[in-house]
Each structure stands twice: as structure tokens, then as C-alpha cells.
Amino acid sequence: MKLHARHALLPDGWADDVQLDIAPAGDIARVTRGAVPGARAHRVELLVPGMANLHSHAFQRAMAGLAEVAGPGEDSFWSWREVMYGFLARLGPDDVEAIAAQLYVELLRHGFTAVAEFHYLHHDVEGRPYAEREEMSLRCIEAARACGIAITHLPVLYAHGGFGGKPPAAGQRRFLNTPDALLAMVQRLARHYAGDPDVRIGVAAHSLRAVTATELAALVEGSGEPGAAVPLHVHVAEQTREVEECLAWCGARPVQWLLGEQPVDERWCLVHATHVDEGELAALAASGAVAGLCPSTEANLGDGLFPAARFAALGGRFGVGTDSHVGTSPVEELRWLEYGQRLVHRRRNVLAPGPGESTGSALYAGALAGGASALGRAGGALAPGRRADLVVLDHAHPALLGRAPERVLDAWLFAGNESPVSEVYVGGRRVIEDGAHPRSAVVKARFERSLARLLGDA
């Protein structure tokens, strides 16, 4: 396949008349600047790399908006969590697959081309393993394959209800595994999907609350040696209460403890890391790990704001995810990331690298690189050897009209709410055309049936 773009975002900036030669396996074979479009080339105006979504709990898409009624006490992440536990009481494998498919279609329509599914919903409503222990994982992965989004699936180790190995609560019974059982699931999934370049299998610890030091060490050891290619993710320091409980448990802050306890390197993604002090922030940046930021969910839950400006000054790597899916667009995440910093610092263009630099371009480039790394995926750039994960923007969209290529990302991120995404390619396959997914009606109908059952008494 040959694709000719009038303007394309290459690793060193925008270029005119760029032709991509895409190999049958879905990799970019050649990038030619100043090319004359051939008769067989598909022509587009504006082409950018597709974005990786580095943090997703797919099932939570179906409960977005269900926790927005004030409770009798102070609402927080911890009260929201109880609503989530209640929602899980009726959720089965068919529902998970239907919800995931609906989510993945939405992500594609907004320009995400890959997703990291942080998956801890392992067992049935009574906490019993399914006959095929990885049943729920298979449902998520097959939903992704059917919709055409690339997926890095992360089976999550969840063993306890609090720091120091506290017993789990009843609402957590569907999540629980031992390190050995979890790693066996990971190995079976990796073998099953070994021939699919758009499926990666990684591993995650839910949080430092949910695993002991010994269990975390076993998980890390079982996932490969330091420097291995297997992605390794963990929630950390999302709420102030978590920091307080960690200090009470071990005398150290969560990120401080993790960086001192484990060989955290480039394959790690520390999700949220919202509440870090200056020493933790510098050490996190130096480690090469990716900070997995989910601004719309962090705002929805009242978590707080990650110190992104200081992290950027330290050369830290970041990516974005949609987490609980109160939003499903990279635009919302990147816009919230910048706007949160503007509100804190009371100035504009906080995350622009310097005078005359584009804020939108810096945000998009940073999230591209960090997201691709966190997913262990060769995407994030229009370059030979990378996956052909591509997004075509509608140059005639009102938000983009008259904009020079160098201002397109600023306009996309900061000039409206309607998506200008016209086409999306994953591994060279077109999965969005004219802004629509070919299976959207079928996917929505199945999603609607699941919600009718799940929320029928709500």
C-alpha cells in the first residue's frame, strides 16, 4: 500500500508531499519526502501518527456518569470505588466483550490506535475462576481484534485490600490471584497470540496497596529480566490517603519505596504518580519510566494534579490514558494536562518547551513517544520500521481551516470539541473511514443490550 500525504508529521517536524510505503505485515517500509503521488497512491492532506492510550479499564466505560450523585459523606476516589464494586455484581463475560468493543470503537474514532488494557476483572461474581482462567482477558483481546485497535493486554496482580497484606474486601473478590496463577495466565495468553503483531501481552501490579513486597518481587522476576521488552505497569500515588497509608506502613512515600525496591526502568509505566515530592519526581524522571497520566479521570475522581511542568523540565517521559473513560479522546487528556498546569501556575502555554514553540506539538510528541514505549509497541512515529498506525485529519474541518501545518496540532487540541479525525489506520489497515467505524452499529446494538440488562433496575 502507498499513502501520499500533502502534509505529514515526521519525527523531525512537518514535511510536504510525503509518501509512505506500507508493507503487507503492517510496518512502514519507506518514507519519501517530496514525492510525486503515483496513480495507485491513496492521497490525504494531513497525516499524523496515531496515539497510544496507555491506561484503560474497559468495563468502566459502561458506568461513566453513574457516580455523579453526591453521597451522604465526602465524595472521593474511595466512595467512587464502592459504586464500581456494586456495578461489578452483575457483569459477565458477554458484557465485558460488548463494553470493550464499544469503547474501542470510540477510541479509534478519536485517534487512538492502540490501547493498554489494565485488566484486573478476572473471576466470576462470586470470585471463582472461570473454567478457562483467562476468559475475561480473552474477551477484551477479541473485542480489540474485532474492532481493529492494537492492544497491549496487562493482566493485573491483585492480592490484598491494603498495605502490608491486609485481607481483601468482598468487593475485590473478582480481582484476586497469586503471582504464580497470574503469571501462568500471562504465559498462556502470550503463547495464544504469539503470531499477532497487534497484540502484546504485558503484566501489571494493581498498586502497592494490593500486593506485598514479596509478591511484587515475584511478579517482576517472572515477567523478565531488567531491560526486558515486556511492559510492566502499576498504579501508584494516586490519592493523598494512599501516600499517608504507605508512610504509616513502611516510612516511605509510594514512588520513593517503589524506586528503592525494584529496578524501575524504561519498560515500566507508573500510572498517575499524582502525589510525588521533588525527590521522587527527579528519581522518576531519571529512571526512564513513563508517567501514565489520565487527566480527565484524575479530575473526575478529585485525585489532584501531577506536577507536569517540573517533570518536563527534568526530561521526564509521559503518556496519556483514558482510565475510567469519562472521556475517550486524546484531545481531552492532552488539553486537561495543559489546562491543569495553567490553573496551578496561572500562566499560559506552560508545557511548551520554550519561546516560539508549539504547546500542542510538544504535548502530542511527548505522548506519542511515552505511549508507544509504555505499550511496548513500535508505533508513535512515521518512520521506517514503525507500525503503520496513522491518523488522517480533515483539513476542511472548521477547527483546522486556514491553519499552517505547524499550527494544526494546536488547533486540534485547543480549538473545539468536534473530532476532525477522518481516517485511522492500525498496522496499515484502515479501520475508520469518513470518521466512522464499519462495525459501529453492530457494536452499539450489543452494547445497548448489555446495558439494558445491567442497568435495568437502576
mmCIF file of N, CA, C and O in Angstrom, residues 33-123:
data_model
loop_
_atom_site.group_PDB
_atom_site.id
_atom_site.type_symbol
_atom_site.label_atom_id
_atom_site.label_comp_id
_atom_site.label_asym_id
_atom_site.label_seq_id
_atom_site.Cartn_x
_atom_site.Cartn_y
_atom_site.Cartn_z
ATOM 1 N N ARG A 33 10.202 11.913 1.125
ATOM 2 C CA ARG A 33 9.819 13.326 1.155
ATOM 3 C C ARG A 33 9.809 13.879 -0.263
ATOM 4 O O ARG A 33 10.571 13.437 -1.125
ATOM 5 N N GLY A 34 8.978 14.844 -0.488
ATOM 6 C CA GLY A 34 8.937 15.496 -1.794
ATOM 7 C C GLY A 34 8.506 14.568 -2.903
ATOM 8 O O GLY A 34 8.912 14.726 -4.061
ATOM 9 N N ALA A 35 7.669 13.591 -2.575
ATOM 10 C CA ALA A 35 7.265 12.589 -3.562
ATOM 11 C C ALA A 35 6.145 13.110 -4.454
ATOM 12 O O ALA A 35 5.293 13.886 -4.033
ATOM 13 N N VAL A 36 6.169 12.654 -5.684
ATOM 14 C CA VAL A 36 5.057 12.911 -6.608
ATOM 15 C C VAL A 36 4.068 11.762 -6.450
ATOM 16 O O VAL A 36 4.451 10.595 -6.566
ATOM 17 N N PRO A 37 2.802 12.048 -6.164
ATOM 18 C CA PRO A 37 1.857 10.950 -5.921
ATOM 19 C C PRO A 37 1.632 10.115 -7.168
ATOM 20 O O PRO A 37 1.341 10.633 -8.250
ATOM 21 N N GLY A 38 1.780 8.811 -7.019
ATOM 22 C CA GLY A 38 1.514 7.912 -8.125
ATOM 23 C C GLY A 38 0.026 7.656 -8.272
ATOM 24 O O GLY A 38 -0.783 7.948 -7.381
ATOM 25 N N ALA A 39 -0.345 7.069 -9.371
ATOM 26 C CA ALA A 39 -1.763 6.827 -9.653
ATOM 27 C C ALA A 39 -2.387 5.865 -8.650
ATOM 28 O O ALA A 39 -3.590 5.918 -8.393
ATOM 29 N N ARG A 40 -1.576 4.985 -8.051
ATOM 30 C CA ARG A 40 -2.122 3.972 -7.143
ATOM 31 C C ARG A 40 -2.005 4.377 -5.679
ATOM 32 O O ARG A 40 -2.411 3.615 -4.789
ATOM 33 N N ALA A 41 -1.486 5.561 -5.414
ATOM 34 C CA ALA A 41 -1.334 6.011 -4.028
ATOM 35 C C ALA A 41 -2.639 6.602 -3.521
ATOM 36 O O ALA A 41 -3.342 7.314 -4.246
ATOM 37 N N HIS A 42 -2.952 6.304 -2.286
ATOM 38 C CA HIS A 42 -4.109 6.921 -1.636
ATOM 39 C C HIS A 42 -3.675 8.290 -1.133
ATOM 40 O O HIS A 42 -2.702 8.414 -0.382
ATOM 41 N N ARG A 43 -4.388 9.341 -1.523
ATOM 42 C CA ARG A 43 -3.973 10.705 -1.201
ATOM 43 C C ARG A 43 -4.784 11.267 -0.036
ATOM 44 O O ARG A 43 -5.997 11.119 0.019
ATOM 45 N N VAL A 44 -4.048 11.923 0.883
ATOM 46 C CA VAL A 44 -4.673 12.612 2.008
ATOM 47 C C VAL A 44 -3.971 13.956 2.187
ATOM 48 O O VAL A 44 -2.888 14.178 1.626
ATOM 49 N N GLU A 45 -4.575 14.838 2.976
ATOM 50 C CA GLU A 45 -3.982 16.155 3.198
ATOM 51 C C GLU A 45 -3.097 16.195 4.441
ATOM 52 O O GLU A 45 -1.940 16.557 4.369
ATOM 53 N N LEU A 46 -3.652 15.820 5.606
ATOM 54 C CA LEU A 46 -2.943 15.948 6.879
ATOM 55 C C LEU A 46 -2.800 14.582 7.526
ATOM 56 O O LEU A 46 -3.799 13.927 7.815
ATOM 57 N N LEU A 47 -1.571 14.173 7.773
ATOM 58 C CA LEU A 47 -1.303 12.842 8.328
ATOM 59 C C LEU A 47 -0.427 12.962 9.565
ATOM 60 O O LEU A 47 0.622 13.615 9.532
ATOM 61 N N VAL A 48 -0.864 12.317 10.660
ATOM 62 C CA VAL A 48 -0.078 12.301 11.899
ATOM 63 C C VAL A 48 -0.009 10.865 12.425
ATOM 64 O O VAL A 48 -0.847 10.028 12.082
ATOM 65 N N PRO A 49 0.976 10.559 13.273
ATOM 66 C CA PRO A 49 0.998 9.231 13.890
ATOM 67 C C PRO A 49 -0.188 9.046 14.823
ATOM 68 O O PRO A 49 -0.643 9.995 15.474
ATOM 69 N N GLY A 50 -0.681 7.821 14.912
ATOM 70 C CA GLY A 50 -1.750 7.512 15.848
ATOM 71 C C GLY A 50 -1.241 7.477 17.269
ATOM 72 O O GLY A 50 -0.082 7.151 17.542
ATOM 73 N N MET A 51 -2.137 7.796 18.198
ATOM 74 C CA MET A 51 -1.773 7.887 19.617
ATOM 75 C C MET A 51 -2.051 6.571 20.331
ATOM 76 O O MET A 51 -3.048 5.899 20.049
ATOM 77 N N ALA A 52 -1.183 6.205 21.264
ATOM 78 C CA ALA A 52 -1.403 5.053 22.139
ATOM 79 C C ALA A 52 -2.067 5.513 23.427
ATOM 80 O O ALA A 52 -1.656 6.510 24.038
ATOM 81 N N ASN A 53 -3.088 4.787 23.838
ATOM 82 C CA ASN A 53 -3.784 5.026 25.105
ATOM 83 C C ASN A 53 -3.167 4.090 26.133
ATOM 84 O O ASN A 53 -3.356 2.876 26.066
ATOM 85 N N LEU A 54 -2.420 4.634 27.090
ATOM 86 C CA LEU A 54 -1.605 3.760 27.937
ATOM 87 C C LEU A 54 -2.293 3.259 29.193
ATOM 88 O O LEU A 54 -1.708 2.515 29.984
ATOM 89 N N HIS A 55 -3.595 3.613 29.388
ATOM 90 C CA HIS A 55 -4.253 3.114 30.595
ATOM 91 C C HIS A 55 -5.758 3.058 30.405
ATOM 92 O O HIS A 55 -6.417 4.088 30.251
ATOM 93 N N SER A 56 -6.287 1.825 30.432
ATOM 94 C CA SER A 56 -7.713 1.608 30.225
ATOM 95 C C SER A 56 -8.237 0.539 31.166
ATOM 96 O O SER A 56 -7.604 -0.497 31.358
ATOM 97 N N HIS A 57 -9.414 0.804 31.766
ATOM 98 C CA HIS A 57 -10.246 -0.219 32.395
ATOM 99 C C HIS A 57 -11.526 -0.259 31.567
ATOM 100 O O HIS A 57 -12.474 0.509 31.818
ATOM 101 N N ALA A 58 -11.577 -1.112 30.571
ATOM 102 C CA ALA A 58 -12.636 -1.036 29.561
ATOM 103 C C ALA A 58 -14.027 -1.108 30.172
ATOM 104 O O ALA A 58 -14.931 -0.360 29.770
ATOM 105 N N PHE A 59 -14.237 -1.997 31.159
ATOM 106 C CA PHE A 59 -15.591 -2.188 31.682
ATOM 107 C C PHE A 59 -16.156 -0.911 32.299
ATOM 108 O O PHE A 59 -17.373 -0.716 32.376
ATOM 109 N N GLN A 60 -15.280 0.009 32.725
ATOM 110 C CA GLN A 60 -15.748 1.218 33.383
ATOM 111 C C GLN A 60 -16.413 2.202 32.415
ATOM 112 O O GLN A 60 -17.090 3.144 32.854
ATOM 113 N N ARG A 61 -16.254 1.962 31.102
ATOM 114 C CA ARG A 61 -16.962 2.825 30.148
ATOM 115 C C ARG A 61 -18.466 2.762 30.379
ATOM 116 O O ARG A 61 -19.170 3.766 30.215
ATOM 117 N N ALA A 62 -18.973 1.595 30.771
ATOM 118 C CA ALA A 62 -20.413 1.424 30.947
ATOM 119 C C ALA A 62 -20.928 2.067 32.227
ATOM 120 O O ALA A 62 -22.149 2.239 32.373
ATOM 121 N N MET A 63 -20.052 2.426 33.154
ATOM 122 C CA MET A 63 -20.518 3.061 34.387
ATOM 123 C C MET A 63 -20.165 4.542 34.454
ATOM 124 O O MET A 63 -20.443 5.208 35.459
ATOM 125 N N ALA A 64 -19.575 5.077 33.374
ATOM 126 C CA ALA A 64 -19.265 6.508 33.344
ATOM 127 C C ALA A 64 -20.558 7.305 33.518
ATOM 128 O O ALA A 64 -21.548 7.075 32.834
ATOM 129 N N GLY A 65 -20.554 8.241 34.458
ATOM 130 C CA GLY A 65 -21.732 9.051 34.739
ATOM 131 C C GLY A 65 -22.634 8.499 35.819
ATOM 132 O O GLY A 65 -23.579 9.175 36.239
ATOM 133 N N LEU A 66 -22.374 7.277 36.307
ATOM 134 C CA LEU A 66 -23.237 6.668 37.313
ATOM 135 C C LEU A 66 -22.837 7.027 38.748
ATOM 136 O O LEU A 66 -23.537 6.657 39.688
ATOM 137 N N ALA A 67 -21.729 7.736 38.916
ATOM 138 C CA ALA A 67 -21.257 8.068 40.261
ATOM 139 C C ALA A 67 -21.231 9.584 40.475
ATOM 140 O O ALA A 67 -20.426 10.096 41.261
ATOM 141 N N GLU A 68 -22.122 10.290 39.815
ATOM 142 C CA GLU A 68 -22.103 11.755 39.879
ATOM 143 C C GLU A 68 -23.224 12.322 40.752
ATOM 144 O O GLU A 68 -23.586 13.488 40.631
ATOM 145 N N VAL A 69 -23.794 11.493 41.625
ATOM 146 C CA VAL A 69 -24.783 11.950 42.601
ATOM 147 C C VAL A 69 -24.107 12.002 43.966
ATOM 148 O O VAL A 69 -23.529 11.004 44.418
ATOM 149 N N ALA A 70 -24.173 13.154 44.633
ATOM 150 C CA ALA A 70 -23.463 13.326 45.897
ATOM 151 C C ALA A 70 -23.980 12.367 46.956
ATOM 152 O O ALA A 70 -25.194 12.179 47.116
ATOM 153 N N GLY A 71 -23.054 11.756 47.662
ATOM 154 C CA GLY A 71 -23.406 10.852 48.738
ATOM 155 C C GLY A 71 -23.568 11.591 50.058
ATOM 156 O O GLY A 71 -23.408 12.820 50.133
ATOM 157 N N PRO A 72 -23.865 10.848 51.134
ATOM 158 C CA PRO A 72 -24.098 11.495 52.426
ATOM 159 C C PRO A 72 -22.826 12.046 53.067
ATOM 160 O O PRO A 72 -22.886 12.959 53.879
ATOM 161 N N GLY A 73 -21.692 11.477 52.740
ATOM 162 C CA GLY A 73 -20.429 11.964 53.284
ATOM 163 C C GLY A 73 -19.650 12.722 52.222
ATOM 164 O O GLY A 73 -20.199 13.230 51.251
ATOM 165 N N GLU A 74 -18.329 12.779 52.412
ATOM 166 C CA GLU A 74 -17.467 13.459 51.446
ATOM 167 C C GLU A 74 -17.133 12.508 50.312
ATOM 168 O O GLU A 74 -16.569 11.443 50.539
ATOM 169 N N ASP A 75 -17.492 12.892 49.083
ATOM 170 C CA ASP A 75 -17.201 12.045 47.929
ATOM 171 C C ASP A 75 -15.724 12.118 47.580
ATOM 172 O O ASP A 75 -15.104 13.195 47.627
ATOM 173 N N SER A 76 -15.168 10.980 47.215
ATOM 174 C CA SER A 76 -13.756 10.901 46.862
ATOM 175 C C SER A 76 -13.558 9.675 45.988
ATOM 176 O O SER A 76 -14.507 8.960 45.664
ATOM 177 N N PHE A 77 -12.310 9.398 45.642
ATOM 178 C CA PHE A 77 -11.994 8.163 44.947
ATOM 179 C C PHE A 77 -12.543 6.955 45.715
ATOM 180 O O PHE A 77 -13.045 6.004 45.125
ATOM 181 N N TRP A 78 -12.448 7.006 47.035
ATOM 182 C CA TRP A 78 -12.794 5.842 47.846
ATOM 183 C C TRP A 78 -14.301 5.579 47.839
ATOM 184 O O TRP A 78 -14.724 4.420 47.860
ATOM 185 N N SER A 79 -15.131 6.625 47.785
ATOM 186 C CA SER A 79 -16.573 6.406 47.662
ATOM 187 C C SER A 79 -16.933 5.987 46.241
ATOM 188 O O SER A 79 -17.824 5.157 46.027
ATOM 189 N N TRP A 80 -16.241 6.553 45.244
ATOM 190 C CA TRP A 80 -16.451 6.126 43.853
ATOM 191 C C TRP A 80 -16.141 4.637 43.711
ATOM 192 O O TRP A 80 -16.837 3.911 42.995
ATOM 193 N N ARG A 81 -15.125 4.180 44.412
ATOM 194 C CA ARG A 81 -14.729 2.783 44.314
ATOM 195 C C ARG A 81 -15.854 1.850 44.762
ATOM 196 O O ARG A 81 -16.031 0.769 44.194
ATOM 197 N N GLU A 82 -16.625 2.253 45.756
ATOM 198 C CA GLU A 82 -17.745 1.430 46.211
ATOM 199 C C GLU A 82 -18.823 1.324 45.134
ATOM 200 O O GLU A 82 -19.461 0.281 44.974
ATOM 201 N N VAL A 83 -19.055 2.419 44.387
ATOM 202 C CA VAL A 83 -20.005 2.376 43.268
ATOM 203 C C VAL A 83 -19.513 1.382 42.219
ATOM 204 O O VAL A 83 -20.290 0.588 41.666
ATOM 205 N N MET A 84 -18.221 1.402 41.965
ATOM 206 C CA MET A 84 -17.640 0.476 40.990
ATOM 207 C C MET A 84 -17.809 -0.974 41.429
ATOM 208 O O MET A 84 -18.197 -1.838 40.639
ATOM 209 N N TYR A 85 -17.580 -1.255 42.701
ATOM 210 C CA TYR A 85 -17.758 -2.616 43.195
ATOM 211 C C TYR A 85 -19.200 -3.077 43.004
ATOM 212 O O TYR A 85 -19.462 -4.231 42.621
ATOM 213 N N GLY A 86 -20.154 -2.184 43.261
ATOM 214 C CA GLY A 86 -21.551 -2.539 43.070
ATOM 215 C C GLY A 86 -21.887 -2.818 41.625
ATOM 216 O O GLY A 86 -22.667 -3.742 41.312
ATOM 217 N N PHE A 87 -21.301 -2.062 40.716
ATOM 218 C CA PHE A 87 -21.554 -2.255 39.291
ATOM 219 C C PHE A 87 -21.075 -3.627 38.831
ATOM 220 O O PHE A 87 -21.681 -4.249 37.947
ATOM 221 N N LEU A 88 -20.010 -4.115 39.432
ATOM 222 C CA LEU A 88 -19.430 -5.400 39.022
ATOM 223 C C LEU A 88 -20.272 -6.600 39.434
ATOM 224 O O LEU A 88 -20.016 -7.717 38.972
ATOM 225 N N ALA A 89 -21.269 -6.384 40.268
ATOM 226 C CA ALA A 89 -22.009 -7.510 40.832
ATOM 227 C C ALA A 89 -22.781 -8.298 39.785
ATOM 228 O O ALA A 89 -23.165 -9.441 40.030
ATOM 229 N N ARG A 90 -23.017 -7.710 38.594
ATOM 230 C CA ARG A 90 -23.810 -8.396 37.568
ATOM 231 C C ARG A 90 -23.043 -8.574 36.263
ATOM 232 O O ARG A 90 -23.584 -9.104 35.297
ATOM 233 N N LEU A 91 -21.825 -8.136 36.207
ATOM 234 C CA LEU A 91 -21.077 -8.069 34.950
ATOM 235 C C LEU A 91 -20.501 -9.436 34.578
ATOM 236 O O LEU A 91 -19.724 -10.023 35.338
ATOM 237 N N GLY A 92 -20.856 -9.953 33.388
ATOM 238 C CA GLY A 92 -20.355 -11.232 32.920
ATOM 239 C C GLY A 92 -19.468 -11.095 31.697
ATOM 240 O O GLY A 92 -19.271 -9.993 31.171
ATOM 241 N N PRO A 93 -18.917 -12.199 31.205
ATOM 242 C CA PRO A 93 -18.011 -12.150 30.052
ATOM 243 C C PRO A 93 -18.617 -11.508 28.815
ATOM 244 O O PRO A 93 -17.943 -10.734 28.124
ATOM 245 N N ASP A 94 -19.877 -11.822 28.489
ATOM 246 C CA ASP A 94 -20.503 -11.211 27.319
ATOM 247 C C ASP A 94 -20.585 -9.694 27.466
ATOM 248 O O ASP A 94 -20.397 -8.954 26.500
ATOM 249 N N ASP A 95 -20.890 -9.244 28.684
ATOM 250 C CA ASP A 95 -20.960 -7.804 28.926
ATOM 251 C C ASP A 95 -19.598 -7.155 28.743
ATOM 252 O O ASP A 95 -19.473 -6.091 28.126
ATOM 253 N N VAL A 96 -18.570 -7.787 29.288
ATOM 254 C CA VAL A 96 -17.220 -7.232 29.178
ATOM 255 C C VAL A 96 -16.815 -7.088 27.715
ATOM 256 O O VAL A 96 -16.266 -6.065 27.303
ATOM 257 N N GLU A 97 -17.102 -8.099 26.910
ATOM 258 C CA GLU A 97 -16.744 -8.032 25.493
ATOM 259 C C GLU A 97 -17.535 -6.943 24.779
ATOM 260 O O GLU A 97 -16.984 -6.197 23.956
ATOM 261 N N ALA A 98 -18.835 -6.822 25.093
ATOM 262 C CA ALA A 98 -19.664 -5.807 24.447
ATOM 263 C C ALA A 98 -19.219 -4.399 24.829
ATOM 264 O O ALA A 98 -19.146 -3.494 23.978
ATOM 265 N N ILE A 99 -18.921 -4.197 26.101
ATOM 266 C CA ILE A 99 -18.488 -2.870 26.562
ATOM 267 C C ILE A 99 -17.123 -2.515 25.975
ATOM 268 O O ILE A 99 -16.893 -1.394 25.518
ATOM 269 N N ALA A 100 -16.207 -3.483 25.988
ATOM 270 C CA ALA A 100 -14.874 -3.225 25.437
ATOM 271 C C ALA A 100 -14.950 -2.864 23.964
ATOM 272 O O ALA A 100 -14.272 -1.929 23.508
ATOM 273 N N ALA A 101 -15.767 -3.579 23.200
ATOM 274 C CA ALA A 101 -15.888 -3.271 21.774
ATOM 275 C C ALA A 101 -16.406 -1.864 21.560
ATOM 276 O O ALA A 101 -15.906 -1.115 20.701
ATOM 277 N N GLN A 102 -17.427 -1.463 22.323
ATOM 278 C CA GLN A 102 -17.952 -0.108 22.198
ATOM 279 C C GLN A 102 -16.879 0.927 22.522
ATOM 280 O O GLN A 102 -16.701 1.918 21.804
ATOM 281 N N LEU A 103 -16.157 0.688 23.598
ATOM 282 C CA LEU A 103 -15.080 1.603 23.963
ATOM 283 C C LEU A 103 -14.038 1.697 22.868
ATOM 284 O O LEU A 103 -13.623 2.798 22.473
ATOM 285 N N TYR A 104 -13.596 0.550 22.348
ATOM 286 C CA TYR A 104 -12.501 0.556 21.389
ATOM 287 C C TYR A 104 -12.900 1.248 20.081
ATOM 288 O O TYR A 104 -12.069 1.916 19.456
ATOM 289 N N VAL A 105 -14.161 1.122 19.673
ATOM 290 C CA VAL A 105 -14.629 1.870 18.508
ATOM 291 C C VAL A 105 -14.545 3.369 18.787
ATOM 292 O O VAL A 105 -14.105 4.158 17.937
ATOM 293 N N GLU A 106 -14.950 3.785 19.975
ATOM 294 C CA GLU A 106 -14.885 5.203 20.320
ATOM 295 C C GLU A 106 -13.445 5.703 20.344
ATOM 296 O O GLU A 106 -13.154 6.808 19.868
ATOM 297 N N LEU A 107 -12.554 4.911 20.911
ATOM 298 C CA LEU A 107 -11.144 5.326 20.951
ATOM 299 C C LEU A 107 -10.593 5.503 19.535
ATOM 300 O O LEU A 107 -9.886 6.486 19.246
ATOM 301 N N LEU A 108 -10.880 4.565 18.666
ATOM 302 C CA LEU A 108 -10.408 4.670 17.274
ATOM 303 C C LEU A 108 -10.956 5.918 16.603
ATOM 304 O O LEU A 108 -10.229 6.628 15.894
ATOM 305 N N ARG A 109 -12.225 6.192 16.786
ATOM 306 C CA ARG A 109 -12.847 7.352 16.134
ATOM 307 C C ARG A 109 -12.190 8.658 16.559
ATOM 308 O O ARG A 109 -12.197 9.631 15.791
ATOM 309 N N HIS A 110 -11.606 8.693 17.733
ATOM 310 C CA HIS A 110 -10.978 9.921 18.210
ATOM 311 C C HIS A 110 -9.470 9.964 17.975
ATOM 312 O O HIS A 110 -8.826 10.947 18.349
ATOM 313 N N GLY A 111 -8.899 8.910 17.388
ATOM 314 C CA GLY A 111 -7.491 8.969 17.019
ATOM 315 C C GLY A 111 -6.547 8.133 17.841
ATOM 316 O O GLY A 111 -5.331 8.187 17.633
ATOM 317 N N PHE A 112 -7.070 7.341 18.788
ATOM 318 C CA PHE A 112 -6.222 6.345 19.448
ATOM 319 C C PHE A 112 -6.106 5.134 18.532
ATOM 320 O O PHE A 112 -7.107 4.639 18.010
ATOM 321 N N THR A 113 -4.903 4.629 18.368
ATOM 322 C CA THR A 113 -4.690 3.462 17.506
ATOM 323 C C THR A 113 -4.251 2.226 18.279
ATOM 324 O O THR A 113 -4.165 1.139 17.708
ATOM 325 N N ALA A 114 -3.958 2.389 19.562
ATOM 326 C CA ALA A 114 -3.559 1.263 20.409
ATOM 327 C C ALA A 114 -3.986 1.573 21.828
ATOM 328 O O ALA A 114 -4.119 2.729 22.225
ATOM 329 N N VAL A 115 -4.202 0.509 22.611
ATOM 330 C CA VAL A 115 -4.669 0.685 23.976
ATOM 331 C C VAL A 115 -3.967 -0.311 24.893
ATOM 332 O O VAL A 115 -3.730 -1.461 24.513
ATOM 333 N N ALA A 116 -3.619 0.137 26.092
ATOM 334 C CA ALA A 116 -3.102 -0.749 27.136
ATOM 335 C C ALA A 116 -4.254 -1.048 28.083
ATOM 336 O O ALA A 116 -4.748 -0.156 28.771
ATOM 337 N N GLU A 117 -4.689 -2.286 28.081
ATOM 338 C CA GLU A 117 -5.826 -2.693 28.915
ATOM 339 C C GLU A 117 -5.312 -3.233 30.244
ATOM 340 O O GLU A 117 -4.761 -4.326 30.318
ATOM 341 N N PHE A 118 -5.478 -2.440 31.295
ATOM 342 C CA PHE A 118 -5.023 -2.748 32.651
ATOM 343 C C PHE A 118 -6.140 -3.566 33.296
ATOM 344 O O PHE A 118 -7.094 -3.041 33.848
ATOM 345 N N HIS A 119 -5.998 -4.900 33.221
ATOM 346 C CA HIS A 119 -7.139 -5.801 33.398
ATOM 347 C C HIS A 119 -7.060 -6.581 34.705
ATOM 348 O O HIS A 119 -6.208 -7.457 34.871
ATOM 349 N N TYR A 120 -7.970 -6.240 35.639
ATOM 350 C CA TYR A 120 -7.987 -6.958 36.908
ATOM 351 C C TYR A 120 -9.306 -7.672 37.177
ATOM 352 O O TYR A 120 -9.483 -8.286 38.244
ATOM 353 N N LEU A 121 -10.247 -7.643 36.251
ATOM 354 C CA LEU A 121 -11.530 -8.320 36.430
ATOM 355 C C LEU A 121 -11.396 -9.754 35.910
ATOM 356 O O LEU A 121 -11.753 -10.063 34.781
ATOM 357 N N HIS A 122 -10.900 -10.644 36.775
ATOM 358 C CA HIS A 122 -10.517 -11.979 36.336
ATOM 359 C C HIS A 122 -11.591 -13.049 36.529
ATOM 360 O O HIS A 122 -11.688 -13.973 35.716
ATOM 361 N N HIS A 123 -12.386 -12.966 37.609
ATOM 362 C CA HIS A 123 -13.216 -14.100 38.032
ATOM 363 C C HIS A 123 -14.707 -13.776 37.959
ATOM 364 O O HIS A 123 -15.107 -12.658 37.632
#
